mmCIF file of C-alpha atoms and ligand atoms in Angstrom:
data_model
loop_
_atom_site.group_PDB
_atom_site.id
_atom_site.type_symbol
_atom_site.label_atom_id
_atom_site.label_comp_id
_atom_site.label_asym_id
_atom_site.label_seq_id
_atom_site.Cartn_x
_atom_site.Cartn_y
_atom_site.Cartn_z
ATOM 1 C CA MET A 1 -5.038 56.125 37.467
ATOM 2 C CA LYS A 2 -5.996 57.636 34.119
ATOM 3 C CA PRO A 3 -6.020 55.427 30.973
ATOM 4 C CA ARG A 4 -2.738 56.843 29.632
ATOM 5 C CA THR A 5 -1.042 55.931 32.873
ATOM 6 C CA ARG A 6 -2.775 52.557 33.193
ATOM 7 C CA VAL A 7 -1.571 51.271 29.833
ATOM 8 C CA THR A 8 2.026 51.893 30.908
ATOM 9 C CA HIS A 9 1.561 50.671 34.518
ATOM 10 C CA LEU A 10 -0.302 47.407 34.017
ATOM 11 C CA PRO A 11 -2.259 45.602 36.721
ATOM 12 C CA ASP A 12 -0.076 43.204 38.677
ATOM 13 C CA VAL A 13 -0.789 39.487 38.207
ATOM 14 C CA SER A 14 1.397 37.283 40.354
ATOM 15 C CA LEU A 15 1.013 33.594 41.090
ATOM 16 C CA PRO A 16 0.601 32.262 44.624
ATOM 17 C CA PRO A 17 3.777 30.404 45.753
ATOM 18 C CA ASP A 18 2.046 26.979 45.509
ATOM 19 C CA ASN A 19 0.829 27.599 41.940
ATOM 20 C CA ARG A 20 3.634 27.235 39.410
ATOM 21 C CA PRO A 21 3.682 27.201 35.599
ATOM 22 C CA LEU A 22 5.146 23.983 34.213
ATOM 23 C CA VAL A 23 7.100 25.956 31.645
ATOM 24 C CA ALA A 24 8.969 28.900 33.130
ATOM 25 C CA PRO A 25 7.717 32.214 31.712
ATOM 26 C CA ILE A 26 9.892 34.247 29.361
ATOM 27 C CA TYR A 27 11.207 37.208 31.300
ATOM 28 C CA GLN A 28 10.888 39.443 28.255
ATOM 29 C CA SER A 29 11.866 42.448 30.314
ATOM 30 C CA VAL A 30 14.949 44.586 29.893
ATOM 31 C CA LYS A 31 14.704 46.042 33.405
ATOM 32 C CA PHE A 32 14.048 44.646 36.887
ATOM 33 C CA SER A 33 13.380 47.046 39.730
ATOM 34 C CA PHE A 34 13.637 47.120 43.518
ATOM 35 C CA ASP A 35 11.610 49.540 45.642
ATOM 36 C CA ASP A 36 14.754 50.647 47.361
ATOM 37 C CA VAL A 37 17.913 52.353 46.057
ATOM 38 C CA GLY A 38 20.047 50.663 48.727
ATOM 39 C CA GLU A 39 18.837 47.204 47.646
ATOM 40 C CA THR A 40 19.482 48.156 44.020
ATOM 41 C CA ARG A 41 23.061 49.045 44.867
ATOM 42 C CA ARG A 42 23.457 45.837 46.913
ATOM 43 C CA GLN A 43 22.323 43.818 43.892
ATOM 44 C CA TRP A 44 24.854 45.628 41.684
ATOM 45 C CA ALA A 45 27.575 44.762 44.178
ATOM 46 C CA GLY A 46 26.548 41.092 44.161
ATOM 47 C CA GLN A 47 25.546 41.312 47.848
ATOM 48 C CA ARG A 48 22.018 40.051 47.221
ATOM 49 C CA ALA A 49 20.174 37.937 44.638
ATOM 50 C CA GLY A 50 18.133 39.540 41.895
ATOM 51 C CA PHE A 51 18.300 41.052 38.458
ATOM 52 C CA TYR A 52 18.653 44.615 37.226
ATOM 53 C CA TYR A 53 19.408 44.911 33.490
ATOM 54 C CA SER A 54 19.121 42.150 30.888
ATOM 55 C CA ARG A 55 22.388 42.913 29.117
ATOM 56 C CA VAL A 56 23.975 41.763 32.373
ATOM 57 C CA SER A 57 21.595 39.023 33.523
ATOM 58 C CA ASN A 58 18.036 37.818 33.128
ATOM 59 C CA PRO A 59 16.124 34.948 34.799
ATOM 60 C CA THR A 60 15.313 33.168 31.504
ATOM 61 C CA LEU A 61 18.972 33.310 30.523
ATOM 62 C CA ARG A 62 19.984 32.172 33.999
ATOM 63 C CA GLN A 63 17.848 29.034 33.647
ATOM 64 C CA LEU A 64 19.535 28.217 30.339
ATOM 65 C CA GLU A 65 23.004 28.947 31.768
ATOM 66 C CA LEU A 66 22.387 26.545 34.648
ATOM 67 C CA VAL A 67 21.232 23.648 32.486
ATOM 68 C CA LEU A 68 24.010 24.072 29.890
ATOM 69 C CA ALA A 69 26.726 24.251 32.539
ATOM 70 C CA GLU A 70 25.356 21.078 34.143
ATOM 71 C CA LEU A 71 25.203 19.227 30.804
ATOM 72 C CA GLN A 72 28.842 20.122 30.153
ATOM 73 C CA GLY A 73 29.889 19.237 33.713
ATOM 74 C CA ARG A 74 31.054 22.735 34.667
ATOM 75 C CA ASP A 75 29.695 25.261 37.121
ATOM 76 C CA ALA A 76 29.220 28.385 35.032
ATOM 77 C CA CYS A 77 28.025 29.545 31.627
ATOM 78 C CA LEU A 78 27.820 32.820 29.740
ATOM 79 C CA LEU A 79 25.269 33.222 26.942
ATOM 80 C CA THR A 80 25.609 35.272 23.790
ATOM 81 C CA GLY A 81 23.579 35.977 20.664
ATOM 82 C CA SER A 82 25.472 33.562 18.353
ATOM 83 C CA GLY A 83 28.193 30.924 18.401
ATOM 84 C CA VAL A 84 30.641 33.345 16.832
ATOM 85 C CA SER A 85 29.977 35.967 19.505
ATOM 86 C CA ALA A 86 30.560 33.323 22.200
ATOM 87 C CA MET A 87 33.952 32.635 20.626
ATOM 88 C CA SER A 88 34.779 36.331 20.297
ATOM 89 C CA VAL A 89 33.873 37.089 23.922
ATOM 90 C CA ALA A 90 35.954 34.160 25.172
ATOM 91 C CA LEU A 91 38.969 35.142 23.060
ATOM 92 C CA LEU A 92 38.757 38.853 23.839
ATOM 93 C CA ALA A 93 38.364 38.201 27.549
ATOM 94 C CA LEU A 94 41.163 35.635 27.809
ATOM 95 C CA LEU A 95 43.801 37.317 25.645
ATOM 96 C CA LYS A 96 45.859 40.478 25.708
ATOM 97 C CA ALA A 97 48.583 42.051 23.555
ATOM 98 C CA GLY A 98 51.728 39.932 23.543
ATOM 99 C CA ASP A 99 49.892 36.626 24.083
ATOM 100 C CA HIS A 100 50.444 33.663 21.784
ATOM 101 C CA VAL A 101 47.696 31.276 20.633
ATOM 102 C CA ILE A 102 47.855 27.889 18.896
ATOM 103 C CA VAL A 103 45.138 27.425 16.276
ATOM 104 C CA PHE A 104 44.439 24.745 13.689
ATOM 105 C CA ALA A 105 43.770 24.822 9.947
ATOM 106 C CA GLU A 106 40.664 22.699 10.573
ATOM 107 C CA LEU A 107 39.008 25.361 12.772
ATOM 108 C CA TYR A 108 35.752 27.018 11.743
ATOM 109 C CA GLY A 109 36.750 29.896 9.412
ATOM 110 C CA PRO A 110 35.511 32.821 11.560
ATOM 111 C CA THR A 111 37.412 31.443 14.580
ATOM 112 C CA ARG A 112 40.646 31.431 12.591
ATOM 113 C CA ALA A 113 39.874 34.929 11.321
ATOM 114 C CA LEU A 114 39.168 36.193 14.849
ATOM 115 C CA VAL A 115 42.513 34.959 16.145
ATOM 116 C CA GLN A 116 44.667 35.757 13.154
ATOM 117 C CA ARG A 117 43.097 38.883 11.687
ATOM 118 C CA LEU A 118 41.235 40.674 14.472
ATOM 119 C CA LEU A 119 43.367 39.737 17.466
ATOM 120 C CA GLY A 120 46.458 39.901 15.257
ATOM 121 C CA ARG A 121 45.712 43.626 14.903
ATOM 122 C CA TYR A 122 45.745 43.910 18.706
ATOM 123 C CA GLY A 123 49.133 42.294 19.173
ATOM 124 C CA VAL A 124 48.160 38.646 19.696
ATOM 125 C CA SER A 125 50.384 36.222 17.759
ATOM 126 C CA SER A 126 49.421 32.733 16.637
ATOM 127 C CA THR A 127 50.807 29.516 15.219
ATOM 128 C CA MET A 128 48.693 27.410 12.888
ATOM 129 C CA LEU A 129 49.055 23.637 12.896
ATOM 130 C CA ALA A 130 47.208 20.508 11.784
ATOM 131 C CA LEU A 131 44.988 19.079 14.525
ATOM 132 C CA ASP A 132 46.640 15.641 14.442
ATOM 133 C CA ASP A 133 50.175 17.068 14.620
ATOM 134 C CA LEU A 134 50.757 16.355 18.315
ATOM 135 C CA VAL A 135 54.529 16.665 17.882
ATOM 136 C CA GLY A 136 54.016 20.071 16.284
ATOM 137 C CA ILE A 137 51.808 21.153 19.196
ATOM 138 C CA GLU A 138 54.443 20.091 21.706
ATOM 139 C CA ARG A 139 57.168 21.907 19.772
ATOM 140 C CA ALA A 140 55.121 25.091 19.384
ATOM 141 C CA LEU A 141 54.377 25.085 23.132
ATOM 142 C CA GLU A 142 58.068 24.610 23.879
ATOM 143 C CA ALA A 143 59.139 27.294 21.429
ATOM 144 C CA THR A 144 56.778 30.080 22.518
ATOM 145 C CA PRO A 145 55.089 30.747 25.870
ATOM 146 C CA THR A 146 51.422 30.194 24.975
ATOM 147 C CA ARG A 147 48.266 31.480 26.623
ATOM 148 C CA LEU A 148 45.656 29.465 24.737
ATOM 149 C CA VAL A 149 45.176 26.408 22.488
ATOM 150 C CA VAL A 150 41.954 26.743 20.460
ATOM 151 C CA PHE A 151 40.589 23.582 18.879
ATOM 152 C CA GLU A 152 37.488 21.681 17.753
ATOM 153 C CA SER A 153 36.434 18.052 17.845
ATOM 154 C CA PRO A 154 35.106 16.638 15.602
ATOM 155 C CA THR A 155 36.166 19.277 13.093
ATOM 156 C CA ASN A 156 33.888 20.846 10.536
ATOM 157 C CA PRO A 157 33.466 19.542 7.847
ATOM 158 C CA VAL A 158 35.964 16.659 7.706
ATOM 159 C CA LEU A 159 35.258 15.269 11.200
ATOM 160 C CA LYS A 160 38.807 14.830 12.412
ATOM 161 C CA VAL A 161 38.754 13.794 16.050
ATOM 162 C CA ALA A 162 41.111 15.603 18.436
ATOM 163 C CA ASP A 163 42.992 13.666 21.103
ATOM 164 C CA LEU A 164 41.523 15.566 24.034
ATOM 165 C CA GLU A 165 43.640 13.928 26.704
ATOM 166 C CA ARG A 166 46.924 14.562 24.908
ATOM 167 C CA ILE A 167 46.157 18.093 23.761
ATOM 168 C CA THR A 168 44.945 19.266 27.178
ATOM 169 C CA ALA A 169 47.905 17.577 28.921
ATOM 170 C CA LEU A 170 50.435 19.145 26.534
ATOM 171 C CA ALA A 171 48.872 22.598 26.952
ATOM 172 C CA HIS A 172 48.634 22.405 30.735
ATOM 173 C CA ALA A 173 52.206 21.143 31.072
ATOM 174 C CA ARG A 174 53.273 24.483 29.548
ATOM 175 C CA GLY A 175 50.771 26.628 31.455
ATOM 176 C CA ALA A 176 48.440 27.218 28.483
ATOM 177 C CA LEU A 177 44.651 27.173 28.709
ATOM 178 C CA THR A 178 42.571 25.080 26.295
ATOM 179 C CA LEU A 179 39.444 26.306 24.513
ATOM 180 C CA LEU A 180 37.336 23.699 22.706
ATOM 181 C CA ASP A 181 34.582 24.620 20.243
ATOM 182 C CA ASN A 182 32.395 21.665 21.153
ATOM 183 C CA THR A 183 29.528 22.469 18.780
ATOM 184 C CA LEU A 184 29.749 19.351 16.611
ATOM 185 C CA ALA A 185 30.142 17.024 19.604
ATOM 186 C CA GLY A 186 26.926 18.224 21.233
ATOM 187 C CA LEU A 187 26.238 19.702 24.642
ATOM 188 C CA HIS A 188 26.704 16.533 26.695
ATOM 189 C CA ASN A 189 30.061 15.351 25.348
ATOM 190 C CA HIS A 190 33.677 15.863 26.464
ATOM 191 C CA GLY A 191 32.853 17.230 29.930
ATOM 192 C CA ARG A 192 35.092 14.669 31.638
ATOM 193 C CA PHE A 193 38.209 15.952 29.873
ATOM 194 C CA ASP A 194 40.423 18.635 31.345
ATOM 195 C CA VAL A 195 39.264 21.342 28.928
ATOM 196 C CA ASP A 196 39.244 24.837 30.446
ATOM 197 C CA VAL A 197 36.685 26.564 28.223
ATOM 198 C CA TYR A 198 33.957 25.116 26.003
ATOM 199 C CA VAL A 199 32.268 27.186 23.327
ATOM 200 C CA HIS A 200 29.006 26.129 21.658
ATOM 201 C CA SER A 201 26.904 27.495 18.872
ATOM 202 C CA LEU A 202 23.425 27.006 20.358
ATOM 203 C CA THR A 203 22.103 27.719 16.852
ATOM 204 C CA LYS A 204 22.791 24.049 16.102
ATOM 205 C CA PHE A 205 21.816 21.115 18.353
ATOM 206 C CA ALA A 206 20.576 23.048 21.393
ATOM 207 C CA SER A 207 17.568 24.624 19.770
ATOM 208 C CA GLY A 208 17.567 22.027 17.001
ATOM 209 C CA HIS A 209 14.796 23.635 14.998
ATOM 210 C CA GLY A 210 16.739 26.137 12.935
ATOM 211 C CA ASP A 211 14.664 29.079 14.163
ATOM 212 C CA VAL A 212 16.943 30.756 16.695
ATOM 213 C CA MET A 213 20.597 31.727 17.098
ATOM 214 C CA GLY A 214 22.649 31.653 20.263
ATOM 215 C CA GLY A 215 26.034 30.890 21.750
ATOM 216 C CA ALA A 216 27.469 29.734 25.057
ATOM 217 C CA VAL A 217 30.815 29.839 26.817
ATOM 218 C CA ILE A 218 31.005 27.196 29.548
ATOM 219 C CA ALA A 219 33.832 26.889 32.071
ATOM 220 C CA ARG A 220 34.669 26.825 35.758
ATOM 221 C CA ARG A 221 33.141 29.751 37.627
ATOM 222 C CA GLU A 222 36.350 31.702 38.091
ATOM 223 C CA LEU A 223 36.951 31.858 34.319
ATOM 224 C CA ILE A 224 33.358 32.771 33.461
ATOM 225 C CA GLU A 225 33.202 35.441 36.160
ATOM 226 C CA GLY A 226 36.403 36.877 34.699
ATOM 227 C CA MET A 227 34.707 37.091 31.283
ATOM 228 C CA ARG A 228 31.403 38.556 32.456
ATOM 229 C CA GLY A 229 32.656 42.099 32.935
ATOM 230 C CA ASP A 230 34.092 42.190 29.430
ATOM 231 C CA ALA A 231 30.907 40.625 28.008
ATOM 232 C CA GLU A 232 28.781 43.296 29.720
ATOM 233 C CA ASN A 233 30.888 45.977 28.071
ATOM 234 C CA LEU A 234 30.986 44.287 24.671
ATOM 235 C CA GLY A 235 27.223 43.601 24.807
ATOM 236 C CA PRO A 236 26.644 40.407 22.739
ATOM 237 C CA THR A 237 23.615 39.479 24.891
ATOM 238 C CA LEU A 238 21.203 36.678 24.030
ATOM 239 C CA ASP A 239 17.589 37.859 23.876
ATOM 240 C CA PRO A 240 15.267 36.259 26.477
ATOM 241 C CA HIS A 241 12.878 35.074 23.779
ATOM 242 C CA ALA A 242 15.768 33.305 22.026
ATOM 243 C CA ALA A 243 16.768 31.759 25.370
ATOM 244 C CA PHE A 244 13.189 30.557 25.841
ATOM 245 C CA LEU A 245 13.169 28.913 22.394
ATOM 246 C CA ILE A 246 16.504 27.228 23.129
ATOM 247 C CA LEU A 247 15.174 25.983 26.500
ATOM 248 C CA ARG A 248 12.163 24.560 24.680
ATOM 249 C CA GLY A 249 14.397 22.897 22.068
ATOM 250 C CA LEU A 250 16.580 21.390 24.795
ATOM 251 C CA LYS A 251 13.714 19.233 26.060
ATOM 252 C CA THR A 252 14.065 17.070 22.950
ATOM 253 C CA TYR A 253 17.848 17.433 22.666
ATOM 254 C CA PHE A 254 18.718 13.817 23.527
ATOM 255 C CA LEU A 255 15.871 12.373 21.429
ATOM 256 C CA ARG A 256 17.025 14.416 18.448
ATOM 257 C CA TRP A 257 20.696 13.657 19.060
ATOM 258 C CA ASP A 258 20.048 9.890 19.191
ATOM 259 C CA ALA A 259 17.871 9.964 16.058
ATOM 260 C CA GLN A 260 20.362 12.135 14.167
ATOM 261 C CA CYS A 261 23.328 9.951 15.150
ATOM 262 C CA ALA A 262 21.419 6.810 14.085
ATOM 263 C CA ASN A 263 20.567 8.421 10.731
ATOM 264 C CA ALA A 264 24.174 9.536 10.258
ATOM 265 C CA GLN A 265 25.509 6.044 10.975
ATOM 266 C CA ARG A 266 23.184 4.407 8.433
ATOM 267 C CA VAL A 267 23.858 7.064 5.824
ATOM 268 C CA ALA A 268 27.635 6.757 6.312
ATOM 269 C CA GLU A 269 27.402 2.988 5.883
ATOM 270 C CA PHE A 270 25.263 3.403 2.762
ATOM 271 C CA LEU A 271 27.668 5.921 1.203
ATOM 272 C CA GLY A 272 30.636 3.687 2.008
ATOM 273 C CA GLY A 273 29.170 1.036 -0.301
ATOM 274 C CA ARG A 274 28.602 3.369 -3.283
ATOM 275 C CA PRO A 275 30.929 3.322 -6.306
ATOM 276 C CA GLU A 276 30.565 7.115 -6.837
ATOM 277 C CA VAL A 277 32.010 7.806 -3.376
ATOM 278 C CA SER A 278 35.785 7.709 -2.961
ATOM 279 C CA ARG A 279 35.908 8.338 0.795
ATOM 280 C CA VAL A 280 33.447 8.688 3.686
ATOM 281 C CA ARG A 281 34.336 10.452 6.949
ATOM 282 C CA TYR A 282 32.223 9.548 9.968
ATOM 283 C CA PRO A 283 33.789 8.666 13.328
ATOM 284 C CA GLY A 284 31.188 5.918 13.796
ATOM 285 C CA LEU A 285 32.512 3.963 10.784
ATOM 286 C CA PRO A 286 34.965 1.153 11.513
ATOM 287 C CA GLY A 287 38.221 2.129 9.860
ATOM 288 C CA ASP A 288 37.609 5.879 10.100
ATOM 289 C CA PRO A 289 40.837 7.533 11.339
ATOM 290 C CA GLY A 290 38.897 9.089 14.250
ATOM 291 C CA GLN A 291 36.932 5.982 15.220
ATOM 292 C CA ALA A 292 38.991 4.704 18.153
ATOM 293 C CA LEU A 293 39.389 8.149 19.729
ATOM 294 C CA ALA A 294 35.737 9.073 19.206
ATOM 295 C CA ALA A 295 34.592 5.757 20.696
ATOM 296 C CA ARG A 296 36.610 6.591 23.838
ATOM 297 C CA GLN A 297 35.667 10.250 23.985
ATOM 298 C CA MET A 298 32.107 10.649 22.738
ATOM 299 C CA GLU A 299 28.623 9.403 23.442
ATOM 300 C CA GLY A 300 27.158 9.284 19.930
ATOM 301 C CA PHE A 301 29.272 10.066 16.891
ATOM 302 C CA GLY A 302 27.281 13.080 15.755
ATOM 303 C CA ALA A 303 24.946 14.111 12.970
ATOM 304 C CA ILE A 304 27.440 15.122 10.295
ATOM 305 C CA VAL A 305 28.657 12.816 7.533
ATOM 306 C CA THR A 306 31.234 14.079 5.064
ATOM 307 C CA PHE A 307 32.227 12.276 1.887
ATOM 308 C CA ASP A 308 34.087 12.763 -1.377
ATOM 309 C CA LEU A 309 32.553 12.283 -4.767
ATOM 310 C CA ALA A 310 35.179 10.754 -7.029
ATOM 311 C CA ALA A 311 33.901 12.852 -9.947
ATOM 312 C CA GLY A 312 34.691 16.113 -8.096
ATOM 313 C CA LEU A 313 33.347 19.641 -7.908
ATOM 314 C CA GLU A 314 30.744 19.818 -10.651
ATOM 315 C CA ALA A 315 29.344 16.389 -9.855
ATOM 316 C CA GLY A 316 29.012 17.706 -6.277
ATOM 317 C CA THR A 317 26.874 20.618 -7.470
ATOM 318 C CA ARG A 318 24.675 18.320 -9.587
ATOM 319 C CA PHE A 319 24.367 15.892 -6.667
ATOM 320 C CA ALA A 320 23.334 18.583 -4.149
ATOM 321 C CA GLU A 321 20.807 20.033 -6.590
ATOM 322 C CA ALA A 322 19.358 16.576 -7.324
ATOM 323 C CA LEU A 323 18.609 15.922 -3.641
ATOM 324 C CA GLU A 324 14.998 16.467 -2.665
ATOM 325 C CA LEU A 325 14.974 16.019 1.112
ATOM 326 C CA PHE A 326 18.314 17.717 1.865
ATOM 327 C CA SER A 327 18.287 21.528 1.626
ATOM 328 C CA ILE A 328 21.330 23.304 0.207
ATOM 329 C CA THR A 329 22.219 25.650 3.039
ATOM 330 C CA ALA A 330 24.497 26.600 5.911
ATOM 331 C CA SER A 331 24.475 25.406 9.493
ATOM 332 C CA LEU A 332 23.870 21.954 10.943
ATOM 333 C CA GLY A 333 22.188 20.058 13.726
ATOM 334 C CA SER A 334 18.592 20.856 12.750
ATOM 335 C CA THR A 335 15.628 18.485 12.578
ATOM 336 C CA GLU A 336 15.788 18.698 8.776
ATOM 337 C CA SER A 337 18.647 17.262 6.676
ATOM 338 C CA LEU A 338 21.028 19.702 4.988
ATOM 339 C CA VAL A 339 23.758 19.521 2.362
ATOM 340 C CA VAL A 340 26.789 21.672 1.603
ATOM 341 C CA ALA A 341 28.176 21.121 -1.925
ATOM 342 C CA PRO A 342 31.926 21.133 -2.656
ATOM 343 C CA ALA A 343 31.661 24.500 -4.440
ATOM 344 C CA MET A 344 30.350 26.006 -1.174
ATOM 345 C CA GLN A 345 33.281 25.116 1.077
ATOM 346 C CA PRO A 346 36.660 25.905 -0.407
ATOM 347 C CA PRO A 347 39.149 26.409 2.454
ATOM 348 C CA ARG A 348 39.701 30.176 2.757
ATOM 349 C CA GLY A 349 42.615 32.155 4.169
ATOM 350 C CA LEU A 350 44.974 29.149 4.204
ATOM 351 C CA THR A 351 48.218 28.384 2.388
ATOM 352 C CA THR A 352 48.204 25.391 0.021
ATOM 353 C CA GLU A 353 49.928 23.298 2.699
ATOM 354 C CA GLN A 354 47.448 24.342 5.409
ATOM 355 C CA ALA A 355 44.485 23.754 3.056
ATOM 356 C CA ALA A 356 45.765 20.194 2.533
ATOM 357 C CA TRP A 357 45.688 19.619 6.318
ATOM 358 C CA THR A 358 41.940 20.364 6.382
ATOM 359 C CA GLY A 359 41.222 17.279 4.268
ATOM 360 C CA ILE A 360 38.688 19.227 2.183
ATOM 361 C CA GLY A 361 38.986 18.072 -1.434
ATOM 362 C CA PRO A 362 37.368 19.137 -4.727
ATOM 363 C CA GLY A 363 34.542 16.612 -4.268
ATOM 364 C CA THR A 364 33.902 17.031 -0.523
ATOM 365 C CA VAL A 365 30.202 17.076 0.394
ATOM 366 C CA ARG A 366 28.938 17.695 3.937
ATOM 367 C CA LEU A 367 25.620 16.297 5.096
ATOM 368 C CA SER A 368 23.894 17.258 8.327
ATOM 369 C CA LEU A 369 21.382 14.565 9.154
ATOM 370 C CA GLY A 370 17.988 15.468 10.520
ATOM 371 C CA ILE A 371 15.357 13.295 12.146
ATOM 372 C CA GLU A 372 13.528 12.167 8.998
ATOM 373 C CA ASP A 373 12.910 8.485 8.243
ATOM 374 C CA THR A 374 16.264 6.885 7.414
ATOM 375 C CA ASP A 375 14.960 4.900 4.438
ATOM 376 C CA ASP A 376 13.619 8.088 2.839
ATOM 377 C CA LEU A 377 16.984 9.813 3.286
ATOM 378 C CA ILE A 378 18.878 6.881 1.799
ATOM 379 C CA ALA A 379 16.465 6.637 -1.142
ATOM 380 C CA ASP A 380 16.996 10.354 -1.772
ATOM 381 C CA LEU A 381 20.788 10.018 -1.642
ATOM 382 C CA ARG A 382 20.644 7.013 -3.996
ATOM 383 C CA GLN A 383 18.528 8.780 -6.601
ATOM 384 C CA ALA A 384 20.721 11.905 -6.408
ATOM 385 C CA LEU A 385 23.918 9.873 -6.874
ATOM 386 C CA GLU A 386 22.359 8.084 -9.836
ATOM 387 C CA ARG A 387 20.843 11.216 -11.449
ATOM 388 C CA SER A 388 23.893 13.389 -11.004
ATOM 389 C CA GLY A 389 26.283 10.805 -12.408
ATOM 390 C CA GLY A 390 28.167 11.288 -9.104
HETATM 391 C C1 PLP B 1 31.962 24.536 14.709
HETATM 392 C C2 PLP B 1 31.195 25.816 14.652
HETATM 393 N N1 PLP B 1 31.445 26.766 15.570
HETATM 394 C C3 PLP B 1 30.780 27.937 15.566
HETATM 395 C C4 PLP B 1 29.829 28.218 14.618
HETATM 396 C C5 PLP B 1 29.166 29.566 14.624
HETATM 397 O O1 PLP B 1 27.903 29.530 15.144
HETATM 398 P P1 PLP B 1 26.825 30.693 14.854
HETATM 399 O O2 PLP B 1 26.409 30.530 13.440
HETATM 400 O O3 PLP B 1 25.770 30.401 15.879
HETATM 401 O O4 PLP B 1 27.495 31.997 15.089
HETATM 402 C C6 PLP B 1 29.533 27.257 13.640
HETATM 403 C C7 PLP B 1 28.514 27.561 12.607
HETATM 404 O O5 PLP B 1 28.380 26.863 11.610
HETATM 405 C C8 PLP B 1 30.236 26.027 13.658
HETATM 406 O O6 PLP B 1 30.003 25.081 12.730
#
């Protein structure tokens, strides 16, 4: 073999079967080959194990799919390059022209936009309700044959807790499927409820380190297999290196989750005792409207604490800018603490009535707690409240 050939056909290095790496290698390969055309075709037809093209499947992605499905208590998972693309694949694969969807004002903005604007253009209709309006959900299901109910719990940013048992029962009684964006609840929560499809942004708690994006759709095999063909054609694939980073992050998922929940609880309690704060939302706080439901439904109340500064919007900007340990930025669930100021989260694309359902007010601040020392975080919050005249 001449040098020009050798550098493109590298020497083979394979491990003996009794010699395994403790961390699975990244299969950073787009293509996988068989020596035989017949075997290649058998793999395409699903008649034998193996991989062929990474837009369709890849061993590093497969490992992540298996662990995420198991954490969520389902038997199949489909990975995508972001949380939003996981939602778009699920919606596009489950819906067709003429279908009706129930959505909620509290949903993540791009999810609402996908259903109402994008799918609206393709003949999908929707009804928007408030998440706690169970009577409204029942009525909407009675009034219009519905394919899908799309919801979140806890919601972002106001942390309303959905009644999973009631919502899934109401939907199923009328033949509708349920799709839960479970990002804020974490990867291990809500699996025992009768939810048909879970969507996660893996950008958040799964990787945990704020250095990789990803998304997952998790459901029973029959639903995921139904989505795979559409996903292959749409092409929102997760890169194997991203999957590897998420797998690495997952090893500390529960340690991070526990530390973040403990920080959030202490911070929520601290904020609840401050005169500058008119309201704190955290499902772990006694008296929070979501407390009883969350205590029944969730293991750990999550890493997000949302509160209202009585002095409103501008005080919120001064407060966020006065913080030293919390970065002003998007996203959540990372090892570092983050803040979103009121001026950064006005409800968009909603009527005045729908905006009121979201619970977002002029002084609403969202914190995402990291894994820093709790006393340092509280000292930072205290000095920022005092300096900003919160
Ligand atoms: C509840 C929720 N769902 C989905 C997403 C979208 O995830 P990604 O940014 O990975 O597309 C986010 C991002 O903030 C989110 O908060």
